[in-house]
XYZ file of C-alpha atoms in Angstrom:
611
model
C 0.105 0.084 -0.417
C 2.975 2.140 0.688
C 4.238 1.678 -2.582
C 1.243 2.058 -4.174
C 0.210 5.844 -2.508
C 4.518 6.726 -3.063
C 4.075 5.493 -6.845
C 0.789 7.192 -7.206
C 2.074 10.553 -5.308
C 5.354 10.797 -7.574
C 2.832 10.465 -10.411
C 1.671 14.049 -9.593
C 4.898 15.714 -8.807
C 5.773 14.339 -11.915
C 2.590 15.531 -13.691
C 3.030 18.813 -12.179
C 6.759 19.115 -12.765
C 5.949 18.112 -16.079
C 3.090 21.030 -16.825
C 5.261 23.476 -15.000
C 7.789 22.235 -17.353
C 5.614 23.076 -20.259
C 4.751 26.177 -19.172
C 8.089 27.794 -18.646
C 9.595 25.984 -21.865
C 6.355 28.032 -23.732
C 7.253 30.901 -21.709
C 10.550 31.006 -22.298
C 11.133 29.373 -25.769
C 7.707 29.699 -27.567
C 7.071 33.458 -26.323
C 9.569 34.214 -24.515
C 10.497 37.252 -27.568
C 7.136 38.290 -26.685
C 6.746 38.087 -23.537
C 9.772 39.999 -22.646
C 8.860 42.827 -25.391
C 5.667 43.127 -23.212
C 7.903 43.016 -19.925
C 9.690 45.728 -21.326
C 7.008 47.608 -22.257
C 5.560 47.120 -18.898
C 8.705 49.362 -16.957
C 9.120 51.683 -19.763
C 7.280 54.592 -21.798
C 7.964 55.485 -25.331
C 6.829 57.997 -26.900
C 8.004 61.131 -29.828
C 9.506 64.499 -29.471
C 8.842 67.290 -31.120
C 12.379 68.388 -33.154
C 14.296 71.826 -33.219
C 12.369 74.157 -35.437
C 14.632 75.327 -38.456
C 17.233 78.879 -37.734
C 16.405 81.665 -40.422
C 19.417 83.887 -40.758
C 20.533 86.815 -42.865
C 22.926 87.456 -46.104
C 25.704 88.187 -43.176
C 25.572 84.692 -41.170
C 23.397 86.553 -38.575
C 21.119 84.865 -36.279
C 17.310 86.214 -37.287
C 14.931 83.538 -35.286
C 16.322 80.411 -32.558
C 15.810 78.191 -30.722
C 16.008 78.193 -26.743
C 15.723 75.966 -24.040
C 12.067 75.382 -22.607
C 11.272 73.424 -19.389
C 7.831 72.151 -18.838
C 5.762 70.215 -17.100
C 3.975 66.520 -18.890
C 1.460 64.120 -18.095
C 1.595 60.789 -19.591
C -2.665 60.486 -18.877
C -2.502 56.771 -19.650
C 0.176 55.850 -16.900
C -2.584 57.511 -13.769
C -5.689 56.364 -12.747
C -7.244 60.353 -11.962
C -5.744 62.818 -14.452
C -7.377 65.746 -13.019
C -6.334 64.636 -9.668
C -2.687 64.520 -10.235
C -3.574 68.370 -12.012
C -5.236 69.668 -9.323
C -2.426 67.932 -6.752
C 0.502 69.417 -9.600
C -1.393 72.655 -9.190
C -1.102 72.937 -5.908
C 3.317 72.957 -6.192
C 3.292 74.957 -9.469
C 0.478 77.596 -9.171
C -1.309 76.681 -12.688
C -3.178 80.304 -13.790
C -6.956 80.094 -15.471
C -5.619 79.743 -19.671
C -3.637 77.652 -18.239
C -6.395 74.701 -17.360
C -8.516 76.100 -19.868
C -5.748 75.144 -21.955
C -5.388 71.356 -20.288
C -9.249 70.766 -20.550
C -8.767 71.694 -24.269
C -6.003 69.247 -24.625
C -7.634 66.311 -22.748
C -10.540 66.376 -24.837
C -8.521 66.791 -28.163
C -5.234 64.723 -27.499
C -5.137 61.246 -26.797
C -3.674 59.691 -23.893
C -0.540 58.402 -24.730
C 0.637 61.417 -26.057
C 1.952 63.771 -23.387
C -0.022 66.688 -21.568
C 2.256 69.592 -20.740
C 1.084 71.453 -17.517
C 3.375 73.803 -17.370
C 5.860 75.631 -19.511
C 9.006 77.705 -18.680
C 9.018 76.301 -15.987
C 12.139 78.081 -13.296
C 14.658 76.235 -11.676
C 12.419 76.477 -8.569
C 9.901 74.832 -9.834
C 11.577 71.816 -11.199
C 13.061 71.348 -7.906
C 9.858 71.549 -6.233
C 8.939 68.931 -8.465
C 11.295 66.718 -8.058
C 10.292 66.846 -3.981
C 7.510 65.858 -5.016
C 7.518 63.341 -7.373
C 5.678 59.957 -5.514
C 2.804 62.327 -5.617
C 2.650 62.817 -9.261
C 2.544 59.611 -11.244
C 2.525 60.204 -14.693
C 4.485 63.673 -14.423
C 7.940 64.374 -15.468
C 9.744 67.201 -16.378
C 10.670 67.525 -20.325
C 13.426 70.242 -21.993
C 12.206 71.112 -25.268
C 13.072 74.498 -27.207
C 11.108 78.055 -27.964
C 11.249 80.304 -30.935
C 13.841 83.159 -30.073
C 13.824 86.642 -32.451
C 16.929 88.483 -31.005
C 15.775 91.433 -33.278
C 11.963 91.336 -32.423
C 9.941 93.658 -33.957
C 12.504 94.975 -35.813
C 11.646 91.875 -38.350
C 8.570 90.887 -36.952
C 6.935 91.107 -40.315
C 9.551 89.580 -42.428
C 9.583 86.826 -40.091
C 6.802 86.481 -37.951
C 5.901 84.037 -35.673
C 4.417 80.996 -33.622
C 1.720 79.984 -32.242
C 0.383 76.910 -30.275
C -0.805 75.025 -33.117
C -4.996 74.820 -32.857
C -7.814 72.220 -33.191
C -7.619 72.143 -36.849
C -3.880 71.864 -36.983
C -4.212 69.473 -35.223
C -6.519 67.168 -36.967
C -4.685 67.728 -40.413
C -2.021 66.557 -38.785
C -1.412 64.297 -35.535
C 2.197 65.504 -35.052
C 0.652 68.870 -34.244
C -0.277 67.323 -30.499
C 3.465 67.131 -29.710
C 4.115 68.800 -26.812
C 6.393 71.844 -28.042
C 4.968 71.973 -31.456
C 4.760 75.345 -32.578
C 2.639 76.514 -36.455
C 3.913 79.515 -37.982
C 1.266 81.720 -38.188
C 3.081 84.939 -40.137
C 5.751 85.639 -42.302
C 8.586 83.334 -43.368
C 7.419 81.224 -40.369
C 3.954 80.617 -41.945
C 5.245 80.493 -45.754
C 8.167 78.409 -44.786
C 6.290 75.815 -42.423
C 7.299 72.614 -44.291
C 10.945 73.804 -44.427
C 11.242 74.544 -40.480
C 8.969 71.996 -38.949
C 11.639 68.938 -39.312
C 10.611 65.397 -38.146
C 10.112 64.381 -34.281
C 12.191 62.002 -32.275
C 11.344 59.766 -30.012
C 12.323 59.516 -26.477
C 12.069 55.353 -24.175
C 11.583 56.260 -19.801
C 11.608 53.628 -16.940
C 8.615 53.737 -14.694
C 7.575 51.952 -11.978
C 4.278 50.719 -11.351
C 2.580 53.289 -10.142
C 3.804 55.071 -13.316
C 6.049 57.531 -11.620
C 9.029 58.141 -14.077
C 12.733 56.489 -12.814
C 15.051 57.450 -15.684
C 15.627 57.811 -19.561
C 16.954 54.642 -21.224
C 17.416 56.170 -24.563
C 16.259 59.226 -26.582
C 16.947 59.722 -30.762
C 16.760 62.965 -31.030
C 14.548 64.438 -33.637
C 15.482 65.747 -37.468
C 15.807 69.758 -37.245
C 14.150 72.192 -39.879
C 15.835 73.504 -42.440
C 18.349 76.371 -42.479
C 17.462 79.706 -43.952
C 19.907 81.947 -45.298
C 17.809 85.536 -46.487
C 18.647 88.461 -48.919
C 17.896 90.723 -46.016
C 21.293 93.033 -44.006
C 20.373 93.148 -40.474
C 22.352 96.253 -40.085
C 20.821 97.897 -43.391
C 17.410 96.792 -41.699
C 18.206 98.677 -38.540
C 19.607 101.587 -40.040
C 16.042 102.367 -42.377
C 14.447 101.544 -39.011
C 16.438 104.368 -37.774
C 15.723 106.294 -40.288
C 11.904 106.548 -40.343
C 11.842 106.791 -36.670
C 8.370 107.232 -35.212
C 6.477 107.917 -38.689
C 3.612 105.192 -40.250
C 5.556 104.447 -42.788
C 7.201 101.475 -45.557
C 10.305 101.364 -47.071
C 12.064 98.583 -49.568
C 15.259 98.132 -50.972
C 16.066 95.533 -53.019
C 19.372 95.023 -55.683
C 18.145 95.494 -58.377
C 19.980 92.609 -60.155
C 19.251 89.945 -58.827
C 15.975 90.813 -56.996
C 17.101 89.829 -53.423
C 15.452 92.398 -51.474
C 17.989 93.580 -48.262
C 15.589 95.859 -46.662
C 12.014 95.520 -46.103
C 10.560 97.802 -43.233
C 7.528 98.381 -42.043
C 6.177 100.938 -38.936
C 4.725 100.527 -36.505
C 5.438 97.026 -35.756
C 5.419 94.339 -32.746
C 6.815 91.758 -30.650
C 6.730 88.510 -32.070
C 7.730 86.931 -28.632
C 3.873 87.367 -27.603
C 2.726 85.088 -29.499
C 4.631 82.289 -28.734
C 2.901 80.937 -25.518
C -0.168 83.208 -26.006
C -1.366 86.488 -26.558
C -3.309 87.999 -23.654
C -6.699 89.291 -24.439
C -5.282 92.814 -23.290
C -2.002 93.147 -25.994
C -4.458 91.573 -28.936
C -6.368 94.825 -28.318
C -4.146 96.799 -27.960
C -2.361 95.809 -31.270
C -5.779 96.088 -33.076
C -7.130 99.390 -32.028
C -3.087 100.698 -32.758
C -3.863 103.910 -35.273
C -0.377 102.899 -37.014
C -1.642 99.479 -37.645
C 1.441 97.560 -36.220
C 0.217 94.383 -37.286
C 0.072 94.798 -40.970
C 3.104 94.560 -42.952
C 2.596 97.748 -45.174
C 5.308 96.957 -47.735
C 3.638 94.214 -48.521
C 0.079 94.511 -48.514
C -0.727 98.203 -47.918
C -2.327 99.814 -50.961
C -1.449 102.734 -51.535
C -2.454 105.103 -55.073
C 1.222 105.566 -55.807
C 0.614 109.076 -57.222
C 3.285 110.758 -59.414
C 5.347 107.824 -59.451
C 3.157 105.819 -61.869
C 4.076 108.141 -64.659
C 6.894 106.391 -66.099
C 4.653 103.604 -66.575
C 2.496 106.126 -68.623
C 4.528 107.627 -70.120
C 6.456 103.632 -71.152
C 1.916 103.112 -72.080
C 2.217 105.935 -74.336
C 6.127 105.740 -76.521
C 5.070 101.832 -76.587
C 1.731 102.147 -78.029
C 3.218 104.759 -80.709
C 0.644 107.401 -78.450
C 3.705 109.979 -78.348
C 6.983 110.922 -79.593
C 9.627 111.561 -76.538
C 10.200 115.368 -77.911
C 5.685 115.520 -78.063
C 5.216 119.002 -76.370
C 1.791 119.083 -74.238
C 0.558 122.733 -73.000
C -0.307 123.236 -69.244
C -2.288 125.916 -68.672
C -2.406 125.233 -64.594
C -5.310 122.769 -65.662
C -6.878 120.962 -67.861
C -10.733 120.072 -69.019
C -12.717 117.762 -70.105
C -16.731 117.417 -70.100
C -17.146 120.508 -67.753
C -15.074 118.462 -65.206
C -11.406 120.826 -64.417
C -8.467 118.407 -63.173
C -5.881 120.937 -61.807
C -2.222 120.580 -61.907
C 0.167 120.950 -58.845
C 0.861 123.851 -60.258
C -1.875 126.726 -60.064
C 0.251 128.610 -62.404
C 0.835 125.307 -65.483
C 4.179 124.998 -66.599
C 3.575 125.751 -70.703
C 4.325 123.444 -73.415
C 6.773 120.461 -72.259
C 8.264 117.190 -73.688
C 8.493 113.711 -71.740
C 11.324 114.554 -70.470
C 10.181 118.082 -68.994
C 6.724 116.445 -67.811
C 9.033 113.732 -65.560
C 11.486 116.716 -64.312
C 8.017 118.633 -62.942
C 6.454 116.200 -62.542
C 3.245 118.112 -64.734
C 0.084 116.430 -64.129
C -1.922 117.865 -67.340
C 0.941 116.613 -69.177
C 0.173 113.114 -68.635
C -3.410 114.134 -68.475
C -3.816 114.318 -71.790
C -1.327 111.625 -72.706
C -3.408 109.146 -70.462
C -6.735 110.293 -73.059
C -4.238 109.501 -75.655
C -2.955 105.947 -75.334
C -5.860 104.785 -73.073
C -6.052 102.527 -70.338
C -5.840 99.031 -71.303
C -1.889 100.387 -72.443
C -1.720 101.930 -69.410
C -2.329 98.426 -67.976
C -0.672 95.996 -70.334
C 2.396 98.856 -69.575
C 1.647 98.235 -65.353
C 1.395 94.453 -65.094
C 4.563 94.285 -67.188
C 6.603 96.462 -64.916
C 5.063 94.994 -61.863
C 2.112 97.754 -60.107
C -0.569 95.066 -61.288
C -1.018 91.886 -59.420
C 1.192 89.760 -56.830
C 4.744 89.120 -57.114
C 5.948 86.446 -55.578
C 7.744 86.595 -52.274
C 8.029 84.175 -49.943
C 5.657 86.278 -47.742
C 1.737 85.582 -46.664
C -0.884 88.469 -46.981
C 0.167 89.369 -49.967
C -1.537 91.706 -51.646
C -1.934 92.969 -55.371
C -1.639 96.293 -56.690
C -4.857 96.986 -58.932
C -4.895 98.896 -62.134
C -8.044 98.279 -63.550
C -9.178 98.571 -67.248
C -13.359 100.105 -68.622
C -13.976 96.204 -69.311
C -12.520 94.988 -66.259
C -14.460 97.500 -64.399
C -17.787 96.590 -66.694
C -17.396 92.882 -65.640
C -17.894 94.080 -62.040
C -21.048 96.131 -62.608
C -18.849 99.863 -62.433
C -19.351 102.023 -65.263
C -15.810 103.876 -66.837
C -16.028 106.755 -67.787
C -12.766 109.497 -69.007
C -12.209 110.785 -65.751
C -11.066 107.807 -64.695
C -9.048 107.484 -67.270
C -7.486 110.873 -67.027
C -7.122 109.775 -62.711
C -5.454 107.016 -63.677
C -2.892 109.278 -66.004
C -1.201 110.530 -62.122
C -1.356 107.225 -60.543
C -4.747 108.182 -58.898
C -8.580 107.570 -58.929
C -8.636 103.466 -58.939
C -4.848 102.786 -59.398
C -3.473 101.021 -56.467
C -0.368 99.220 -54.964
C 2.207 97.943 -52.061
C 5.441 99.198 -51.836
C 7.177 96.347 -53.168
C 5.765 96.403 -55.854
C 7.002 99.759 -56.173
C 10.400 98.794 -55.586
C 10.039 96.528 -57.928
C 8.709 98.712 -60.313
C 12.074 100.706 -59.590
C 14.118 98.280 -60.869
C 12.463 97.013 -63.329
C 12.786 100.709 -65.163
C 16.697 100.407 -64.181
C 17.668 97.181 -65.648
C 15.251 97.249 -68.569
C 14.501 93.259 -67.127
C 11.931 91.564 -65.465
C 13.469 91.523 -61.950
C 11.403 89.069 -59.392
C 11.601 90.490 -55.547
C 12.457 87.500 -52.809
C 13.629 86.862 -50.045
C 15.341 83.320 -49.360
C 18.800 82.991 -50.201
C 19.403 79.461 -49.624
C 17.331 76.613 -47.934
C 20.039 73.954 -46.453
C 22.738 75.336 -48.277
C 20.743 74.859 -51.608
C 20.758 78.699 -53.376
C 17.508 79.918 -54.634
C 18.071 80.024 -57.963
C 16.898 83.187 -59.929
C 16.657 84.373 -63.898
C 15.104 87.441 -65.308
C 13.533 87.975 -69.072
C 14.001 91.797 -71.059
C 11.006 94.487 -70.978
C 9.518 94.191 -73.855
C 9.903 98.287 -74.454
C 12.485 99.369 -76.769
C 15.905 100.445 -75.583
C 15.052 104.294 -76.864
C 11.356 104.026 -74.452
C 13.429 103.095 -71.212
C 16.185 105.904 -71.734
C 13.975 108.405 -72.137
C 11.617 107.321 -68.807
C 15.057 107.304 -66.665
C 16.114 110.624 -68.053
C 13.265 111.817 -66.974
C 13.871 110.239 -63.736
C 16.894 111.543 -63.596
C 15.969 115.123 -63.852
C 13.944 114.863 -60.724
C 17.221 115.231 -58.772
C 19.875 116.209 -60.720
C 18.561 118.718 -63.078
C 17.748 122.815 -62.102
C 13.579 123.024 -61.166
C 13.216 119.387 -60.757
C 10.631 117.963 -57.673
C 13.571 116.098 -55.958
C 16.653 118.478 -55.133
C 16.947 117.096 -51.263
C 17.077 113.818 -52.963
C 20.558 114.629 -54.431
C 23.611 112.528 -53.072
C 26.465 113.383 -51.178
C 28.466 110.412 -52.781
C 31.152 111.600 -54.677
C 30.502 110.223 -58.488
C 27.463 108.389 -57.645
C 23.848 110.112 -59.131
C 20.450 108.418 -58.435
C 17.041 109.053 -60.410
C 14.676 108.891 -58.883
C 10.223 110.255 -59.207
C 8.380 111.787 -56.474
C 4.629 111.016 -55.461
C 1.830 112.945 -52.971
C -1.458 110.436 -53.498
C -4.903 112.005 -52.003
C -6.712 110.131 -49.723
C -9.816 112.364 -49.772
C -11.471 114.805 -52.488
C -10.150 118.639 -52.523
C -13.318 120.590 -53.622
C -12.477 122.174 -56.810
C -13.171 125.857 -55.124
C -10.889 125.569 -51.988
C -8.144 124.316 -55.221
C -8.851 127.281 -56.860
C -9.022 129.971 -54.149
C -5.240 129.505 -53.480
C -5.470 129.488 -49.651
C -5.827 125.372 -49.608
C -2.530 123.955 -47.841
C -3.041 119.943 -47.450
C -0.454 120.237 -44.146
C -3.368 122.042 -42.597
C -5.667 119.028 -42.530
C -5.566 116.912 -39.299
C -2.765 113.693 -40.243
C -5.337 111.184 -41.310
C -6.347 112.799 -43.962
C -3.433 114.215 -45.535
C -1.770 113.203 -48.945
C 0.736 109.788 -48.360
C 4.182 111.260 -49.421
C 5.819 108.528 -51.840
C 9.531 108.701 -53.893
C 11.155 105.597 -56.498
C 14.904 105.812 -56.939
C 17.585 103.871 -58.129
C 21.424 104.316 -58.243
C 23.902 104.610 -59.455
C 22.361 106.345 -62.538
C 24.472 105.049 -64.677
C 25.054 101.696 -63.488
C 21.760 100.869 -61.619
C 22.895 98.497 -58.408
C 20.148 99.204 -55.715
C 16.170 100.534 -56.338
C 14.455 102.278 -52.869
C 10.821 102.413 -52.470
C 9.053 104.712 -49.716
C 6.027 105.598 -48.665
C 5.242 107.830 -45.535
C 1.581 107.343 -44.740
C 0.055 111.255 -44.423
C 3.325 112.257 -44.948
C 1.916 115.373 -47.344
C 4.274 115.538 -49.841
C 6.799 113.658 -51.471
C 9.768 115.596 -52.366
C 9.579 116.794 -49.185
C 9.387 113.632 -46.401
C 9.967 110.612 -48.929
C 12.665 112.073 -50.890
C 14.720 113.207 -48.856
C 14.597 110.215 -46.337
C 14.848 107.615 -50.189
C 18.212 109.557 -50.227
C 19.351 108.640 -46.508
C 18.395 104.950 -47.053
C 20.139 104.845 -50.888
C 23.317 106.093 -49.097
C 23.334 103.946 -46.446
C 22.942 101.015 -48.941
C 25.838 102.362 -51.028
C 28.032 102.923 -47.866
C 27.437 99.359 -46.956
C 26.765 97.895 -50.320
C 24.929 94.482 -48.832
C 25.440 92.923 -52.403
C 29.488 92.875 -52.194
C 28.914 90.752 -48.717
C 28.883 86.932 -48.660
C 29.875 86.020 -45.135
C 30.930 88.410 -42.101
C 32.330 87.844 -38.417
C 29.235 87.176 -36.816
C 30.861 89.608 -34.178
C 31.503 92.467 -35.351
C 27.695 92.453 -38.099
C 25.255 90.554 -35.109
C 24.704 94.028 -32.598
C 23.305 95.330 -36.527
C 23.290 98.948 -34.502
C 23.855 100.752 -37.576
C 26.505 101.554 -40.152
C 29.865 102.750 -39.694
C 30.266 106.821 -40.714
């Protein structure tokens, strides 16, 4: 009996041991790799990390948009049993304001549980220390270091560089990567248009966690691929000097290299601080920006639409010459006014200019001459010439919210249900009425007049050290026609009785050609004009004409073109022309086009030009 019982017990033991051995075999041999991976996942947490955004530099290697460290607190929702309790406990250690709590609540609804939720950004060292001491009571909470956007020149380049902001729900739905902590989206300027290049590819980080979800340490980190490096055509020191020249005026100025279309200066004042938007702007700050009379959020250089005034006259001259409506030597009489259909159109000079040819008409900026020329050649020819010169339509520069100019024709107006009469053509002949354009278009126009080529403006010099190619076709105007327009612009600045003697350059052997313009923003009654007592400087600021000036230099070998628009500056000759001359002088002295690389230590201050 003892032997039988022993055998039964031995058999039972053997069966148990065999079953255990079978299970051990399956666990360690058959399913060993699978279970090992499950165990590893139980003790680790893997997540994606936002890549560093691409940096932006100017033509001299000066950093314009970079990144700085940003310590932040995250929580892994899938590693907590009560997320709200964790948030409340976190708030007792690092305070959360109403905006933080609203953001957390919004993100909880739209971010998946395996994506880290941002609790607080821009932590101080004291915040980090307190969170480290209280880590056992904060399951799923971890401290992470990312980057935040940094703009060293702030207001100086805000309209060009733009800014980044936290992604909204639409951004996250379009691309799930945007839900990662630290991801930002370009909302203006190059940050917006070059988003694809600047964003980069995310990396991964693997962390060790205990059974309660507390992070014990980092096991492995694979950094993401940073965004592309952008090199711009801008010269930051020149940009700074232009801004100083403009001062507190509401104005815009553009400097272009006539030969290759590189935009070296693009200033719009007033401006704003782009860093306000990185973490989310407050309602008070936003209201202050949108109610400012100077419209600081608008990039006037590319989005501001203005009547070009008399700066438009060279385009009208080319239209008339090309269509053979006039010759450069033909004379028109200016008694100080032009009557048509019972309406009197005045010249800026009450006493008139007598019988003058094209050269004199540009030199004196005679309105009556161009009234008659516009009627003779017709609006269709003017529209074609203006479009060729870049004044009508959007220019392919790498900025958002670019507004197109407008040089309408009778047919275009009729298609939109509007009547066209002869007075519309007469007004267009001096750049008034329905004609509108932007400061960037005016600089492009000056560049094309100077070189005779279809110069296209651009801001990108290279992307990840790959140059941006440019090539330009000749303008469809005969050389003698372009020479006649240039000669008249030369006379404006350099000959006696020209309208812009204040624009003459004080540089030995260098002369500049230009054209003044004053664009009315409201009609002046005929009786007031004819009284001889009207002075637009006596009007309130917002009713004064805009002051404009375009120019290129050196005259005999054009390298640079400049356009200036001073809002409500009253007269181009006295307000815009001297400013343009100062900017052109700074540009020629610095000669940015000849600079390919400079010492960052010398240039980085961008505190002006060497005198």
